[in-house]
């Protein structure tokens, strides 16, 4: 499928007059429409709730939009909890799915009344000593082995650091019941960025079976099953995007096949999607600063891996549109790079693009999740602004760009940098 930017070259140039490149921009309309579709896909389940994975796009303006669409939040750290609290999420609006959890994080999650999803059986004692065991508690399951969909290996839970083994789930539930837990949730995240409508239904089948077994063997009252994240997006134009309506329907079928006969028909289905909720509705816009011709052709941009780490970190593909050249033939083969002193700082390698000129605006698609948020400051590069393309067509800054003073701010105990720290 052809990938189309949600802004035109003219819009981007106008925006760039007020907010210098590079910037991340998000499409409010796209975010809202997609969130409504997710809700519709699972409307058959009375207790359904999507808990947006805050780490994907930790911006309060984005969280507020999702809150208005009925979403909760999934947090994994102290600051994500604080951000969510500040946005007005509380109690059962918050899922706390952490691992290697510091005491202060559990304490705040408990205080906010969040659903605590514990990652390991040893955390039961840890949490009991810290805060006591909440009435409703969730355990994260790791199925081990490979996660396959009709012989295709999607991911390898056996190599993942998360969750309880199957045996530990039974032991953990019994232990938690002894310590006063009344209601239970089950969580599992077994494959990442899946581009198939079968992931959630396949995962749900395993989890529903486990829930039925846990109920039968321990008598635990299971209130919710959290399918977590992992629903992917079509980063490549040749991929077929997931159909969330078909996914919801697939989960409904296994719900009726397994949970209803096990007298678990009241169980609420939760999701914790990040990527699917936001990735396609964000883009990184950057300007071409230089071109160079050595053994290969290079197009150098004012953004770098510090603004979008996925290509450098995972070799991830992000589609690129040269704004204003959407209909020109892609006859120019180049690497699109940033300016880090690090050769993996490439947004694209051997990419076929229309002939690129210095000054062109490059639109990097699908950066709305795990984009800005994975940013870092290597080479003293600064984080960009985040902008919101509002439903009425106006553009709002929802995070300013970093300045050198931000970069130096953690030296606030010394006066060597005063010259640069003062405005
Ligand atoms: C990262 C994460 C998510 C979101 O994953 P996506 O791939 O963005 O959907 C959800 N839950 C947990 C526990 C995570 O760590």
Short mmCIF file of C-alpha atoms and ligand atoms in Angstrom, two decimals:
data_model
loop_
_atom_site.label_atom_id
_atom_site.label_comp_id
_atom_site.label_asym_id
_atom_site.label_seq_id
_atom_site.Cartn_x
_atom_site.Cartn_y
_atom_site.Cartn_z
CA UNK A 1 0.00 0.00 0.00
CA UNK A 2 1.32 3.46 -0.84
CA UNK A 3 2.27 5.35 2.28
CA UNK A 4 0.99 8.90 2.36
CA UNK A 5 2.23 11.62 4.71
CA UNK A 6 -0.45 13.33 6.81
CA UNK A 7 1.03 16.73 5.96
CA UNK A 8 1.96 18.26 2.60
CA UNK A 9 5.20 19.98 1.70
CA UNK A 10 3.44 23.36 1.90
CA UNK A 11 2.14 22.60 5.40
CA UNK A 12 5.54 21.33 6.50
CA UNK A 13 7.31 24.44 5.19
CA UNK A 14 4.82 26.67 6.97
CA UNK A 15 5.27 24.75 10.21
CA UNK A 16 9.06 24.92 9.84
CA UNK A 17 8.86 28.72 9.80
CA UNK A 18 7.66 28.63 13.43
CA UNK A 19 9.28 25.44 14.62
CA UNK A 20 12.70 24.73 13.17
CA UNK A 21 13.44 21.24 11.89
CA UNK A 22 13.84 18.57 12.97
CA UNK A 23 10.51 17.98 14.73
CA UNK A 24 8.19 15.12 15.51
CA UNK A 25 4.59 15.80 14.58
CA UNK A 26 1.47 13.84 15.57
CA UNK A 27 -1.89 13.64 13.85
CA UNK A 28 -4.70 14.10 16.37
CA UNK A 29 -7.41 13.03 13.94
CA UNK A 30 -5.63 9.78 13.11
CA UNK A 31 -5.00 9.02 16.79
CA UNK A 32 -8.65 9.54 17.73
CA UNK A 33 -10.09 7.59 14.80
CA UNK A 34 -7.80 4.64 15.48
CA UNK A 35 -8.56 4.68 19.23
CA UNK A 36 -12.28 4.58 18.43
CA UNK A 37 -11.74 1.63 16.10
CA UNK A 38 -9.89 -0.26 18.86
CA UNK A 39 -12.82 0.36 21.21
CA UNK A 40 -15.27 -0.82 18.59
CA UNK A 41 -13.24 -3.97 17.88
CA UNK A 42 -13.56 -5.08 21.51
CA UNK A 43 -17.01 -3.62 22.26
CA UNK A 44 -18.31 -7.19 22.64
CA UNK A 45 -16.37 -7.41 25.93
CA UNK A 46 -18.04 -5.50 28.75
CA UNK A 47 -14.91 -4.64 30.71
CA UNK A 48 -12.59 -3.98 27.78
CA UNK A 49 -9.97 -1.29 28.25
CA UNK A 50 -6.87 -0.28 26.33
CA UNK A 51 -4.06 0.83 28.63
CA UNK A 52 -1.78 2.87 26.38
CA UNK A 53 1.89 1.95 26.89
CA UNK A 54 3.22 5.32 28.08
CA UNK A 55 6.81 4.48 27.13
CA UNK A 56 5.82 4.60 23.46
CA UNK A 57 4.94 8.32 23.54
CA UNK A 58 5.26 9.83 27.00
CA UNK A 59 3.69 13.19 26.28
CA UNK A 60 0.85 14.52 28.48
CA UNK A 61 -1.01 16.03 25.51
CA UNK A 62 -1.05 12.66 23.77
CA UNK A 63 -2.09 10.92 27.01
CA UNK A 64 -4.97 13.41 27.42
CA UNK A 65 -6.25 12.68 23.91
CA UNK A 66 -6.22 8.95 24.61
CA UNK A 67 -7.87 9.53 27.99
CA UNK A 68 -10.70 11.38 26.22
CA UNK A 69 -11.07 8.32 24.00
CA UNK A 70 -11.52 6.10 27.05
CA UNK A 71 -8.02 4.67 27.36
CA UNK A 72 -6.06 4.05 30.53
CA UNK A 73 -2.27 3.96 30.78
CA UNK A 74 0.33 1.25 31.16
CA UNK A 75 3.32 2.45 33.17
CA UNK A 76 6.61 0.78 33.96
CA UNK A 77 8.51 3.34 35.99
CA UNK A 78 8.20 6.02 38.66
CA UNK A 79 8.21 8.93 36.23
CA UNK A 80 5.64 7.30 33.95
CA UNK A 81 3.41 6.90 37.01
CA UNK A 82 3.98 10.53 37.98
CA UNK A 83 3.20 11.71 34.45
CA UNK A 84 0.02 9.64 34.40
CA UNK A 85 -1.04 10.88 37.82
CA UNK A 86 -0.48 14.46 36.67
CA UNK A 87 -2.73 13.78 33.66
CA UNK A 88 -5.52 12.64 35.97
CA UNK A 89 -5.25 8.89 35.57
CA UNK A 90 -5.83 7.02 38.81
CA UNK A 91 -6.78 3.66 40.28
CA UNK A 92 -8.01 1.20 37.71
CA UNK A 93 -7.04 3.59 34.85
CA UNK A 94 -3.43 2.60 35.50
CA UNK A 95 -1.72 -0.70 34.83
CA UNK A 96 1.74 -0.96 36.32
CA UNK A 97 3.70 -3.50 34.28
CA UNK A 98 7.32 -3.20 35.37
CA UNK A 99 10.27 -5.50 35.82
CA UNK A 100 13.30 -5.31 38.10
CA UNK A 101 11.11 -2.89 40.01
CA UNK A 102 12.57 -0.42 42.52
CA UNK A 103 10.76 -0.04 45.85
CA UNK A 104 9.74 3.58 45.21
CA UNK A 105 7.98 2.59 41.98
CA UNK A 106 5.87 -0.09 43.68
CA UNK A 107 5.07 2.33 46.50
CA UNK A 108 3.74 4.96 44.13
CA UNK A 109 1.80 2.41 42.05
CA UNK A 110 0.20 1.12 45.26
CA UNK A 111 -0.59 4.63 46.47
CA UNK A 112 -2.25 5.51 43.17
CA UNK A 113 -4.32 2.33 43.38
CA UNK A 114 -2.96 1.08 40.05
CA UNK A 115 -3.34 -2.52 38.99
CA UNK A 116 0.05 -3.95 39.86
CA UNK A 117 1.28 -6.53 37.38
CA UNK A 118 4.14 -8.39 39.02
CA UNK A 119 6.92 -9.73 36.86
CA UNK A 120 8.33 -12.42 39.11
CA UNK A 121 7.30 -14.77 41.89
CA UNK A 122 9.96 -13.30 44.22
CA UNK A 123 8.23 -9.93 43.97
CA UNK A 124 5.32 -11.27 46.01
CA UNK A 125 7.34 -11.13 49.25
CA UNK A 126 9.04 -7.92 48.15
CA UNK A 127 5.71 -6.19 47.56
CA UNK A 128 4.14 -7.62 50.72
CA UNK A 129 6.91 -6.14 52.86
CA UNK A 130 6.76 -2.78 51.06
CA UNK A 131 3.07 -2.04 50.76
CA UNK A 132 1.10 -5.18 51.50
CA UNK A 133 -0.62 -7.20 48.79
CA UNK A 134 -3.40 -5.30 47.05
CA UNK A 135 -6.84 -6.93 46.79
CA UNK A 136 -6.52 -7.17 43.02
CA UNK A 137 -3.20 -8.30 41.65
CA UNK A 138 -1.91 -9.36 38.25
CA UNK A 139 0.85 -11.83 37.35
CA UNK A 140 2.86 -11.72 34.16
CA UNK A 141 3.14 -15.05 32.35
CA UNK A 142 6.06 -16.24 30.21
CA UNK A 143 5.06 -19.30 28.20
CA UNK A 144 8.69 -20.23 27.39
CA UNK A 145 9.61 -21.99 24.14
CA UNK A 146 8.95 -20.30 20.84
CA UNK A 147 5.79 -18.36 20.08
CA UNK A 148 4.55 -19.76 16.79
CA UNK A 149 1.59 -19.11 14.57
CA UNK A 150 1.06 -22.18 12.36
CA UNK A 151 4.76 -23.19 12.49
CA UNK A 152 6.05 -19.65 11.92
CA UNK A 153 8.23 -18.52 14.84
CA UNK A 154 7.06 -15.02 15.82
CA UNK A 155 9.30 -14.58 18.85
CA UNK A 156 11.20 -16.53 21.51
CA UNK A 157 9.65 -16.16 24.99
CA UNK A 158 12.24 -18.70 26.27
CA UNK A 159 14.90 -15.99 25.85
CA UNK A 160 12.82 -13.18 27.37
CA UNK A 161 13.57 -11.94 30.89
CA UNK A 162 9.92 -11.32 31.74
CA UNK A 163 7.27 -13.12 33.68
CA UNK A 164 6.47 -16.26 35.66
CA UNK A 165 6.83 -19.79 34.31
CA UNK A 166 3.63 -21.80 34.07
CA UNK A 167 4.38 -23.66 37.32
CA UNK A 168 5.15 -20.37 39.07
CA UNK A 169 1.77 -18.97 37.99
CA UNK A 170 -0.01 -21.68 40.00
CA UNK A 171 2.35 -21.36 42.96
CA UNK A 172 2.17 -17.57 42.81
CA UNK A 173 -1.64 -17.48 42.74
CA UNK A 174 -1.80 -19.78 45.79
CA UNK A 175 0.75 -17.69 47.66
CA UNK A 176 -1.06 -14.45 46.82
CA UNK A 177 -4.37 -15.90 47.98
CA UNK A 178 -2.77 -16.88 51.31
CA UNK A 179 -1.54 -13.30 51.62
CA UNK A 180 -5.00 -11.85 51.08
CA UNK A 181 -5.34 -11.24 47.31
CA UNK A 182 -9.00 -11.51 46.30
CA UNK A 183 -9.04 -10.89 42.55
CA UNK A 184 -6.57 -11.70 39.84
CA UNK A 185 -5.36 -10.64 36.44
CA UNK A 186 -3.10 -12.45 33.98
CA UNK A 187 -0.75 -10.67 31.62
CA UNK A 188 1.54 -11.86 28.82
CA UNK A 189 3.56 -10.20 26.07
CA UNK A 190 4.95 -12.99 23.91
CA UNK A 191 5.80 -11.40 20.54
CA UNK A 192 6.63 -7.89 19.41
CA UNK A 193 5.54 -5.84 16.37
CA UNK A 194 3.43 -8.65 14.92
CA UNK A 195 1.92 -7.83 11.55
CA UNK A 196 -0.75 -10.52 11.45
CA UNK A 197 -4.34 -10.57 12.63
CA UNK A 198 -3.63 -13.91 14.32
CA UNK A 199 -1.29 -12.73 17.09
CA UNK A 200 -3.83 -11.64 19.71
CA UNK A 201 -6.20 -14.57 19.03
CA UNK A 202 -3.30 -17.07 19.29
CA UNK A 203 -2.02 -15.44 22.48
CA UNK A 204 -5.56 -15.17 23.88
CA UNK A 205 -6.10 -18.88 23.35
CA UNK A 206 -3.03 -19.73 25.47
CA UNK A 207 -3.97 -17.24 28.16
CA UNK A 208 -7.64 -18.23 28.30
CA UNK A 209 -6.64 -21.87 28.69
CA UNK A 210 -4.24 -20.90 31.46
CA UNK A 211 -6.95 -18.84 33.16
CA UNK A 212 -9.35 -21.78 33.06
CA UNK A 213 -6.67 -24.08 34.53
CA UNK A 214 -5.74 -21.54 37.23
CA UNK A 215 -9.35 -21.12 38.23
CA UNK A 216 -9.91 -24.87 38.35
CA UNK A 217 -6.77 -25.68 40.33
CA UNK A 218 -6.52 -22.72 42.69
CA UNK A 219 -10.09 -21.42 42.84
CA UNK A 220 -8.79 -17.90 42.15
CA UNK A 221 -11.25 -15.24 41.04
CA UNK A 222 -9.92 -14.06 37.67
CA UNK A 223 -11.14 -10.59 36.79
CA UNK A 224 -9.10 -9.63 33.75
CA UNK A 225 -6.77 -10.94 31.09
CA UNK A 226 -4.28 -8.46 29.71
CA UNK A 227 -3.12 -9.24 26.16
CA UNK A 228 -0.52 -6.49 26.52
CA UNK A 229 1.21 -4.95 23.47
CA UNK A 230 2.86 -6.44 20.43
CA UNK A 231 0.29 -5.58 17.78
CA UNK A 232 2.44 -4.18 15.03
CA UNK A 233 2.13 -1.70 12.21
CA UNK A 234 3.04 -1.89 8.54
CA UNK A 235 6.30 0.05 8.47
CA UNK A 236 6.91 -1.14 4.91
CA UNK A 237 4.61 -0.14 2.08
CA UNK A 238 4.36 -3.75 0.87
CA UNK A 239 3.03 -4.97 4.23
CA UNK A 240 -0.68 -5.37 4.88
CA UNK A 241 -1.63 -3.41 8.00
CA UNK A 242 -3.34 -5.23 10.87
CA UNK A 243 -7.13 -5.09 10.85
CA UNK A 244 -8.08 -4.40 14.47
CA UNK A 245 -11.72 -5.29 13.85
CA UNK A 246 -10.67 -8.75 12.61
CA UNK A 247 -8.30 -9.05 15.59
CA UNK A 248 -11.11 -8.20 18.06
CA UNK A 249 -13.36 -10.72 16.35
CA UNK A 250 -10.64 -13.39 16.54
CA UNK A 251 -10.28 -12.81 20.27
CA UNK A 252 -14.07 -12.97 20.70
CA UNK A 253 -14.14 -16.39 19.02
CA UNK A 254 -11.59 -17.92 21.41
CA UNK A 255 -13.26 -16.15 24.35
CA UNK A 256 -16.49 -17.96 23.49
CA UNK A 257 -14.71 -21.21 22.80
CA UNK A 258 -12.69 -21.33 26.05
CA UNK A 259 -13.68 -18.75 28.67
CA UNK A 260 -17.46 -18.92 28.41
CA UNK A 261 -17.61 -22.73 28.97
CA UNK A 262 -15.14 -22.32 31.87
CA UNK A 263 -17.63 -19.92 33.50
CA UNK A 264 -15.24 -17.05 32.93
CA UNK A 265 -17.56 -15.15 30.60
CA UNK A 266 -17.37 -12.03 32.80
CA UNK A 267 -13.61 -11.66 32.46
CA UNK A 268 -12.52 -8.26 31.16
CA UNK A 269 -10.06 -8.10 28.26
CA UNK A 270 -7.34 -5.49 28.57
CA UNK A 271 -4.75 -4.45 26.01
CA UNK A 272 -1.57 -2.43 26.47
CA UNK A 273 -0.78 -1.32 22.96
CA UNK A 274 1.71 1.41 22.27
CA UNK A 275 2.87 0.99 18.70
CA UNK A 276 -0.53 0.24 17.23
CA UNK A 277 -2.09 3.25 18.97
CA UNK A 278 0.48 5.82 17.90
CA UNK A 279 3.19 4.77 15.42
CA UNK A 280 1.40 5.60 12.14
CA UNK A 281 0.16 8.93 13.54
CA UNK A 282 3.57 10.43 14.11
CA UNK A 283 6.34 11.49 11.74
CA UNK A 284 9.82 12.93 12.01
CA UNK A 285 10.36 15.87 9.67
CA UNK A 286 13.95 16.79 8.90
CA UNK A 287 15.73 18.96 6.37
CA UNK A 288 18.53 17.91 4.03
CA UNK A 289 21.67 19.83 5.03
CA UNK A 290 24.31 18.21 2.85
CA UNK A 291 24.85 15.65 0.14
CA UNK A 292 28.06 13.81 -0.42
CA UNK A 293 29.32 11.53 -3.14
CA UNK A 294 32.05 9.08 -2.12
CA UNK A 295 31.85 5.30 -2.51
CA UNK A 296 28.14 5.71 -1.99
CA UNK A 297 25.65 8.54 -2.20
CA UNK A 298 24.77 10.17 1.14
CA UNK A 299 21.96 12.51 2.06
CA UNK A 300 22.68 14.20 5.41
CA UNK A 301 19.80 15.52 7.53
CA UNK A 302 19.44 17.79 10.53
CA UNK A 303 17.88 14.90 12.49
CA UNK A 304 19.95 11.96 13.66
CA UNK A 305 19.60 8.67 15.49
CA UNK A 306 19.28 10.67 18.72
CA UNK A 307 15.84 11.71 17.42
CA UNK A 308 14.88 8.27 16.11
CA UNK A 309 16.87 5.32 17.29
CA UNK A 310 14.98 2.39 15.79
CA UNK A 311 16.93 2.10 12.52
CA UNK A 312 20.27 2.24 14.36
CA UNK A 313 19.18 -0.03 17.19
CA UNK A 314 17.15 -2.69 15.37
CA UNK A 315 17.94 -2.09 11.71
CA UNK A 316 14.26 -1.13 11.59
CA UNK A 317 12.74 0.08 8.33
CA UNK A 318 11.06 3.48 8.32
CA UNK A 319 9.53 4.60 5.08
CA UNK A 320 10.74 7.95 3.75
CA UNK A 321 8.90 10.46 1.61
CA UNK A 322 10.70 13.45 0.11
CA UNK A 323 7.98 16.05 0.57
CA UNK A 324 6.81 17.62 -2.67
CA UNK A 325 8.33 14.76 -4.68
CA UNK A 326 5.67 12.18 -3.84
CA UNK A 327 4.97 11.42 -7.49
CA UNK A 328 8.50 11.51 -8.85
CA UNK A 329 10.14 8.20 -9.79
CA UNK A 330 12.55 6.75 -7.22
CA UNK A 331 15.71 6.66 -9.33
CA UNK A 332 18.28 7.83 -6.77
CA UNK A 333 19.93 5.29 -4.47
CA UNK A 334 21.32 6.73 -1.25
CA UNK A 335 21.91 6.36 2.47
CA UNK A 336 19.96 8.89 4.51
CA UNK A 337 22.04 9.82 7.53
CA UNK A 338 22.26 12.02 10.57
CA UNK A 339 25.35 13.72 11.90
CA UNK A 340 26.37 11.48 14.82
CA UNK A 341 29.96 10.28 14.94
CA UNK A 342 28.59 6.78 14.70
CA UNK A 343 28.22 4.94 11.41
CA UNK A 344 24.94 3.30 12.36
CA UNK A 345 23.35 6.77 12.32
CA UNK A 346 21.43 6.01 9.12
CA UNK A 347 17.68 6.34 8.70
CA UNK A 348 17.90 4.35 5.48
CA UNK A 349 20.54 2.36 3.63
CA UNK A 350 20.55 1.92 -0.17
CA UNK A 351 17.08 3.48 -0.30
CA UNK A 352 15.62 4.36 -3.68
CA UNK A 353 14.28 7.92 -3.51
CA UNK A 354 13.43 10.63 -5.99
CA UNK A 355 16.54 12.76 -6.67
CA UNK A 356 17.04 14.64 -3.39
CA UNK A 357 18.22 18.24 -3.19
CA UNK A 358 19.78 20.19 -0.34
CA UNK A 359 16.96 22.00 1.47
CA UNK A 360 14.36 19.30 0.77
CA UNK A 361 12.14 18.23 3.66
CA UNK A 362 12.29 14.55 4.43
CA UNK A 363 9.28 12.93 6.08
CA UNK A 364 10.10 9.79 8.05
CA UNK A 365 6.94 7.76 8.54
CA UNK A 366 5.56 5.88 11.55
CA UNK A 367 7.64 7.50 14.28
CA UNK A 368 4.67 8.13 16.61
CA UNK A 369 5.60 5.29 18.99
CA UNK A 370 9.05 4.39 20.30
CA UNK A 371 10.34 7.33 18.24
CA UNK A 372 10.94 10.53 20.18
CA UNK A 373 10.76 8.54 23.42
CA UNK A 374 13.84 6.44 22.68
CA UNK A 375 15.82 9.61 22.00
CA UNK A 376 19.12 10.25 23.66
CA UNK A 377 21.82 12.92 23.84
CA UNK A 378 24.87 11.25 22.36
CA UNK A 379 27.30 13.70 20.76
CA UNK A 380 25.50 16.45 22.65
CA UNK A 381 22.62 16.25 20.19
CA UNK A 382 19.45 17.79 21.53
CA UNK A 383 15.93 16.38 21.53
CA UNK A 384 13.58 18.00 19.04
CA UNK A 385 10.21 19.61 19.63
CA UNK A 386 7.01 17.55 19.48
CA UNK A 387 4.11 19.14 17.62
CA UNK A 388 0.47 18.24 17.35
CA UNK A 389 -1.49 18.67 14.14
CA UNK A 390 -4.86 19.38 15.74
CA UNK A 391 -8.16 18.21 14.28
CA UNK A 392 -8.92 21.79 13.18
CA UNK A 393 -5.71 21.92 11.14
CA UNK A 394 -3.80 24.16 13.53
CA UNK A 395 -0.41 23.15 14.90
CA UNK A 396 0.34 23.18 18.61
CA UNK A 397 3.71 22.71 20.24
CA UNK A 398 3.31 19.94 22.82
CA UNK A 399 6.96 19.82 23.86
CA UNK A 400 9.60 22.42 23.15
CA UNK A 401 12.94 21.49 21.68
CA UNK A 402 15.82 21.06 24.09
CA UNK A 403 18.34 23.85 24.37
CA UNK A 404 22.00 23.63 25.40
CA UNK A 405 20.88 24.74 28.88
CA UNK A 406 18.80 21.55 29.16
CA UNK A 407 21.81 19.51 28.15
CA UNK A 408 23.94 21.24 30.80
CA UNK A 409 21.21 21.29 33.46
CA UNK A 410 22.55 18.32 35.41
CA UNK A 411 25.76 20.29 36.04
CA UNK A 412 23.75 22.75 38.13
CA UNK A 413 26.10 22.23 41.07
CA UNK A 414 29.05 23.88 39.31
CA UNK A 415 29.57 27.34 37.86
CA UNK A 416 31.88 26.52 34.97
CA UNK A 417 28.96 26.55 32.54
CA UNK A 418 27.19 29.66 33.80
CA UNK A 419 27.84 31.39 30.49
CA UNK A 420 25.60 28.86 28.76
CA UNK A 421 23.12 28.05 31.53
CA UNK A 422 21.79 31.59 31.76
CA UNK A 423 19.22 32.55 29.16
C1 LIG B 1 6.45 -2.02 25.49
C2 LIG B 1 5.30 -2.63 26.20
C3 LIG B 1 4.01 -2.51 25.69
C4 LIG B 1 3.69 -1.86 24.37
O1 LIG B 1 4.25 -2.54 23.32
P1 LIG B 1 3.91 -2.15 21.80
O2 LIG B 1 4.77 -3.05 21.01
O3 LIG B 1 4.24 -0.73 21.65
O4 LIG B 1 2.46 -2.42 21.61
C5 LIG B 1 2.98 -3.03 26.44
N1 LIG B 1 3.20 -3.64 27.62
C6 LIG B 1 4.43 -3.78 28.13
C7 LIG B 1 4.60 -4.44 29.45
C8 LIG B 1 5.53 -3.29 27.44
O5 LIG B 1 6.75 -3.45 27.94
#
